[in-house]
mmCIF file of C-alpha atoms in Angstrom:
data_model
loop_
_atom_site.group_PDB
_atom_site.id
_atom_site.type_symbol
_atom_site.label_atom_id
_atom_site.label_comp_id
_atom_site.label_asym_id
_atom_site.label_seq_id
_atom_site.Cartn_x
_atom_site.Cartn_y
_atom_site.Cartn_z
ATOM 1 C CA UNK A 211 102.644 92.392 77.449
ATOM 2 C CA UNK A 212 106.307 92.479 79.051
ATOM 3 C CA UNK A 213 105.183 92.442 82.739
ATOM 4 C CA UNK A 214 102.028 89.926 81.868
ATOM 5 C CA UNK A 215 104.320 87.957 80.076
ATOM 6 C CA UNK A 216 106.636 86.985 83.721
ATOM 7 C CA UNK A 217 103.384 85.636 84.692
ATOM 8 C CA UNK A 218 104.427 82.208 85.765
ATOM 9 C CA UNK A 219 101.152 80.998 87.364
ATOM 10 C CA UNK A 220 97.781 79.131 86.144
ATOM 11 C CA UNK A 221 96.045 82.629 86.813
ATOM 12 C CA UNK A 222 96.558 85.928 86.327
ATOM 13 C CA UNK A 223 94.605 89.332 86.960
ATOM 14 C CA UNK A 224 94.930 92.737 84.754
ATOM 15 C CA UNK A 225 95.283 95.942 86.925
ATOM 16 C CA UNK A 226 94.663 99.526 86.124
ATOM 17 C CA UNK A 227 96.888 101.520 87.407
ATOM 18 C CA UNK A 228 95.402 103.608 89.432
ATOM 19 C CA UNK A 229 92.817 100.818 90.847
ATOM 20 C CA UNK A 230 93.091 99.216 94.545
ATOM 21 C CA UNK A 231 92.411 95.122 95.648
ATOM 22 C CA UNK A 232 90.769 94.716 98.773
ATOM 23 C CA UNK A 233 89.787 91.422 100.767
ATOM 24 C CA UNK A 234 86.632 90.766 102.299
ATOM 25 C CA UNK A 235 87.828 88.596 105.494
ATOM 26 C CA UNK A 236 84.218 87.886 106.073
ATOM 27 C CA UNK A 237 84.099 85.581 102.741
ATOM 28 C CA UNK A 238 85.705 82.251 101.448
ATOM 29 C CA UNK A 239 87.704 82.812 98.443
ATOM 30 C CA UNK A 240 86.989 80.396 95.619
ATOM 31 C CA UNK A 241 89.518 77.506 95.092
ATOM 32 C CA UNK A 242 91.304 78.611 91.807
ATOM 33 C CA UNK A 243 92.938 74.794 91.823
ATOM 34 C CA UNK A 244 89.109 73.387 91.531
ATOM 35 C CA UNK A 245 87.532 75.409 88.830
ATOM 36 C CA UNK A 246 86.274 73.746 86.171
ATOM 37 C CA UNK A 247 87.298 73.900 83.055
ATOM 38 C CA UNK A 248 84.426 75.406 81.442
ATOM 39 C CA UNK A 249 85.346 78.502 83.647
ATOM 40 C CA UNK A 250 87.869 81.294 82.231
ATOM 41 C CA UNK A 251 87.431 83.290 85.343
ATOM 42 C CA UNK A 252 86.638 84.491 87.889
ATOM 43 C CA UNK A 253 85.243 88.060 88.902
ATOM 44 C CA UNK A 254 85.491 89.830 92.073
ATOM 45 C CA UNK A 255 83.121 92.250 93.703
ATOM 46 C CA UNK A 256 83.731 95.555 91.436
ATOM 47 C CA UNK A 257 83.516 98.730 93.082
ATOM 48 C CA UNK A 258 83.349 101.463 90.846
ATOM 49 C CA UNK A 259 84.915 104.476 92.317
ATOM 50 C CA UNK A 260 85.405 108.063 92.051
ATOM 51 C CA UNK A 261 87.455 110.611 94.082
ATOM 52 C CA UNK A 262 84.533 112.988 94.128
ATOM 53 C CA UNK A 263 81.544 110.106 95.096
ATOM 54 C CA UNK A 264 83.580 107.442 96.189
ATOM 55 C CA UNK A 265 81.990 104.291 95.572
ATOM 56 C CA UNK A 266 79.587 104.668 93.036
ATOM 57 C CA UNK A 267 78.140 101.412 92.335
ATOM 58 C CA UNK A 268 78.989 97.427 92.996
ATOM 59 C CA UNK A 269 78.882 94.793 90.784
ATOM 60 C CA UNK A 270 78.596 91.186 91.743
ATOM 61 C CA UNK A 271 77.241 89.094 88.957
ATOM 62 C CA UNK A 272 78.583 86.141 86.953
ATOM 63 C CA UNK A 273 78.126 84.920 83.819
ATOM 64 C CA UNK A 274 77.209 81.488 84.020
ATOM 65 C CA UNK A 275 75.337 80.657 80.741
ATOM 66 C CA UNK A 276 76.339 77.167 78.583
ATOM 67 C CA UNK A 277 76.913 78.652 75.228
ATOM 68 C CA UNK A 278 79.122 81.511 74.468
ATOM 69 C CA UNK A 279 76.232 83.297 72.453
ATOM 70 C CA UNK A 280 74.362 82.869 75.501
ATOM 71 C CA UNK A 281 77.016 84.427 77.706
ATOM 72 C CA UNK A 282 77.018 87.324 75.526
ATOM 73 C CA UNK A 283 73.683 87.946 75.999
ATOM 74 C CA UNK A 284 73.749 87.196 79.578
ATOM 75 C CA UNK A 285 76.611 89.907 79.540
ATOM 76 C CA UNK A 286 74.825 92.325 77.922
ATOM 77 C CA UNK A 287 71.795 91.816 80.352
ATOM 78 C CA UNK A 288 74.291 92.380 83.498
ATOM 79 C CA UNK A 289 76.784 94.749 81.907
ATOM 80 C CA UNK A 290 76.194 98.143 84.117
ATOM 81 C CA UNK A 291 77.510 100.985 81.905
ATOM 82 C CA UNK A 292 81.211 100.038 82.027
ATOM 83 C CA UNK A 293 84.028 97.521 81.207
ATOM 84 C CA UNK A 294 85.134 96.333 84.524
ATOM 85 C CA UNK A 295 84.403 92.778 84.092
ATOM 86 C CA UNK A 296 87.894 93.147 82.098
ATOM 87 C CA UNK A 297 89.522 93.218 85.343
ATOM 88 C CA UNK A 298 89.053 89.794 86.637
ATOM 89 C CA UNK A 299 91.044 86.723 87.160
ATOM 90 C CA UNK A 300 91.622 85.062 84.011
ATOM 91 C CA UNK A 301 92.944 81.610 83.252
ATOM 92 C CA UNK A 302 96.992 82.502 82.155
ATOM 93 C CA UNK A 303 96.932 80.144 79.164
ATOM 94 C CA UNK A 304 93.483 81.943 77.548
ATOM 95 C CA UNK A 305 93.980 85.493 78.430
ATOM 96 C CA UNK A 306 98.135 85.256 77.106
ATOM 97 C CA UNK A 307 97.644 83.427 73.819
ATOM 98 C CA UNK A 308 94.886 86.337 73.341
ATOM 99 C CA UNK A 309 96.233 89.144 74.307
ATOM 100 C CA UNK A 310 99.713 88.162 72.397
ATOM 101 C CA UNK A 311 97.788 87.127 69.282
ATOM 102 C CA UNK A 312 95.265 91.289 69.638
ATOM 103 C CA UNK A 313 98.930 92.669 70.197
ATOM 104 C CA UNK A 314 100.797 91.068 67.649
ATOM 105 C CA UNK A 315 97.759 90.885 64.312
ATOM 106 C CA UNK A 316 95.534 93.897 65.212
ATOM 107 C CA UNK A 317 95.720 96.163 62.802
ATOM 108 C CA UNK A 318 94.849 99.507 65.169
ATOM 109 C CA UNK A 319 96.363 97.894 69.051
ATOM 110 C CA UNK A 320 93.309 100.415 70.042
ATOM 111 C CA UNK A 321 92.875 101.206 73.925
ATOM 112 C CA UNK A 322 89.038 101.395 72.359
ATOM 113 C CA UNK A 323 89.103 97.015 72.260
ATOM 114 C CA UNK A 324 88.897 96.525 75.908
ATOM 115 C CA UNK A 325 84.991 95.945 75.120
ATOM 116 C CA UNK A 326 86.148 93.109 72.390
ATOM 117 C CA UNK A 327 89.063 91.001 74.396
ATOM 118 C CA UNK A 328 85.883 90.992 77.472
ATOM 119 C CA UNK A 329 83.483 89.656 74.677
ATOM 120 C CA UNK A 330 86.358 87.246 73.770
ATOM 121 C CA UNK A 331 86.970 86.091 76.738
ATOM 122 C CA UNK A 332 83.401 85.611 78.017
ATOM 123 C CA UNK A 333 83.208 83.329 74.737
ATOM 124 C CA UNK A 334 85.689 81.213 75.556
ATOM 125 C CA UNK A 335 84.491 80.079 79.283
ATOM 126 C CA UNK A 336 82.291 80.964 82.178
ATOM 127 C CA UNK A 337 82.328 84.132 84.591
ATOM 128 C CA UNK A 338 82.537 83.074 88.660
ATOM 129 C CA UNK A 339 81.927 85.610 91.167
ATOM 130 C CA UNK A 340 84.237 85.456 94.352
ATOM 131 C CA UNK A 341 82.764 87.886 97.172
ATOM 132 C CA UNK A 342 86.174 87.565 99.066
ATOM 133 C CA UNK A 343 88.252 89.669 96.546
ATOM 134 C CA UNK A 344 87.295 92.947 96.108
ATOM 135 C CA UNK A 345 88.369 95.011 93.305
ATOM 136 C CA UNK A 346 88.240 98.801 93.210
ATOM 137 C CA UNK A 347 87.805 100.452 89.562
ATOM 138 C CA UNK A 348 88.637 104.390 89.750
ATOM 139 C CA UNK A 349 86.311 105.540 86.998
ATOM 140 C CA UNK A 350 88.669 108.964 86.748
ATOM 141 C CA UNK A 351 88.098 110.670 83.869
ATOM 142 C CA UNK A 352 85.266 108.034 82.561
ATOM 143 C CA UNK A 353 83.089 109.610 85.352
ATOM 144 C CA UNK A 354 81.722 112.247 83.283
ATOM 145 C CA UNK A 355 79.523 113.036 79.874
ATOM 146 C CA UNK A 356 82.403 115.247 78.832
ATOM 147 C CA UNK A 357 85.033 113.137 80.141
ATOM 148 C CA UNK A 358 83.932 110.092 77.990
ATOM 149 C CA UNK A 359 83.604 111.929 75.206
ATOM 150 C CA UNK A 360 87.014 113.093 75.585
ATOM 151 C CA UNK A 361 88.666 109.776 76.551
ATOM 152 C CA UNK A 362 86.869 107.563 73.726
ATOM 153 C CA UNK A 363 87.821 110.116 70.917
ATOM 154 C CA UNK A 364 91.681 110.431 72.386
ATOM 155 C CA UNK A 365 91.312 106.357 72.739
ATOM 156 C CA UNK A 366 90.646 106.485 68.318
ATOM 157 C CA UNK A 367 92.811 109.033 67.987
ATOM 158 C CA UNK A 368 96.180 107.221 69.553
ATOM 159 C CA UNK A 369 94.844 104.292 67.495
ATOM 160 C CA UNK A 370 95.741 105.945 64.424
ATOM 161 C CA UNK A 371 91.460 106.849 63.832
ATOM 162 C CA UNK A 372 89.557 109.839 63.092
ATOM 163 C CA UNK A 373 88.486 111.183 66.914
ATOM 164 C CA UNK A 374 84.793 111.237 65.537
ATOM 165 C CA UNK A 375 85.466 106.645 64.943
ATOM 166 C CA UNK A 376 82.871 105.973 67.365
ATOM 167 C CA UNK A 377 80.439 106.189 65.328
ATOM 168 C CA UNK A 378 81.791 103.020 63.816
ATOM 169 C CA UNK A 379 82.179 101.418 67.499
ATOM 170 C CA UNK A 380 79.465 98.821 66.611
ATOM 171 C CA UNK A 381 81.170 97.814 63.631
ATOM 172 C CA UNK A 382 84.726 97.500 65.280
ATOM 173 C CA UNK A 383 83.812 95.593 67.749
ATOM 174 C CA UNK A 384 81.893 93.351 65.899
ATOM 175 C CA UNK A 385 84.724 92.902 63.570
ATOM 176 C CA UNK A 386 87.040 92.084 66.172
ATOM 177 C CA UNK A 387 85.074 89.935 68.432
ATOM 178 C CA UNK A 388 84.703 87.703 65.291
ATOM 179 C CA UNK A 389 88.194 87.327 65.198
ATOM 180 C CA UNK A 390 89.704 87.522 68.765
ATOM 181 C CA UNK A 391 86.847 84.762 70.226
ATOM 182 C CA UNK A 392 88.514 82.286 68.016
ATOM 183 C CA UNK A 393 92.120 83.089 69.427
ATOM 184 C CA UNK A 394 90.570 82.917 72.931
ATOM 185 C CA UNK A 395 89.252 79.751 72.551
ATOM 186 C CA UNK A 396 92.115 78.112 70.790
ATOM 187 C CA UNK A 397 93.246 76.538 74.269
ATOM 188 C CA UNK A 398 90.332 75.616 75.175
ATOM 189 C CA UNK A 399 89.292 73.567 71.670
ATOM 190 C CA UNK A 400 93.338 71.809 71.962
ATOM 191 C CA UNK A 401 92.370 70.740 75.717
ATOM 192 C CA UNK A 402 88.701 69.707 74.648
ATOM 193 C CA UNK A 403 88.979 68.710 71.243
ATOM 194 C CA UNK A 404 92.409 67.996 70.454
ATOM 195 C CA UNK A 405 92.593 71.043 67.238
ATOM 196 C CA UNK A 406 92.638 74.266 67.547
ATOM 197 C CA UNK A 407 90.639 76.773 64.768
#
């Protein structure tokens, strides 16, 4: 939150920290300045890497469905096995008031909610892809049965949770997207709508 919160600028884009931004020189970036406002985002090309394999897959898809039950679903048709969309250009005044508000009410601040602020987001606004701006996602430990297993129970674990919690990973997330799509639409609804939920 401190170094996201110098974030002077209309956009902003989360960064692991052991992932890499590339450009592809052979594509036109998209015009942040002429989005629309139904967008939230925008999502680069997403390689997902590993030391071992190096670049294990790439992802290119948008989410460009009306509704935001629709762009759930559309997510969950695209999604390929990981969170990466997370890791995209966001609008600054959607992803801060959300991230502040998960921060600052949530009663667990669980590493484990990635999943829910992506949901969140994807509620409040459409996905764009932009082929020029390539990011690379080191799956590290992630890359692995054993090593998911490991990270998600350490991930309920610092949370405060019993390591066996993911059980109840359905549940938590569906708790918290109910709550967190609100806050990340708040901006959105006071632009649009003049009142905010």
């Amino acid at each position: 939150m401190e170094a996201l919160s110098l974030a002077d600028t209309p956009f902003l884009l989360p960064m692991g920290d052991d992932d890499q931004i590339h450009f592809n020189e052979g594509e036109t970036p998209v015009d942040l300045s002429s989005l629309p406002d139904d967008v939230v985002g925008v999502r680069p090309q997403t390689q997902i890497w590993t030391a071992e394999a190096g670049v294990c897959q790439t992802e290119c898809y948008s989410i460009d469905a009306a509704s935001p039950g629709d762009r759930l679903q559309e997510f969950a048709r695209k999604v390929m096995g990981n969170n990466s969309m997370f890791y995209s250009i966001y609008r600054t005044n959607v992803f801060m008031p959300l991230l502040r508000f998960f921060t600052q009410t949530h009663p667990t601040n669980g590493g484990y909610c990635d999943w829910s602020l992506s949901f969140a987001l994807i509620t409040a606004g459409r996905m764009i892809h932009d082929p020029s701006l390539i990011y690379r996602y080191d799956l590290g430990i992630w890359a692995t049965e054993s090593g998911i297993a490991a990270a998600n129970s350490n991930l309920y674990e610092k949370a405060g949770l019993p390591a066996d919690s993911e059980k109840y990973a359905a549940l938590f997330r569906f708790l918290d997207v109910h709550v967190l799509r609100f806050a990340a639409r708040c901006d959105w609804l006071q632009r649009n709508a003049g009142t905010c939920c």
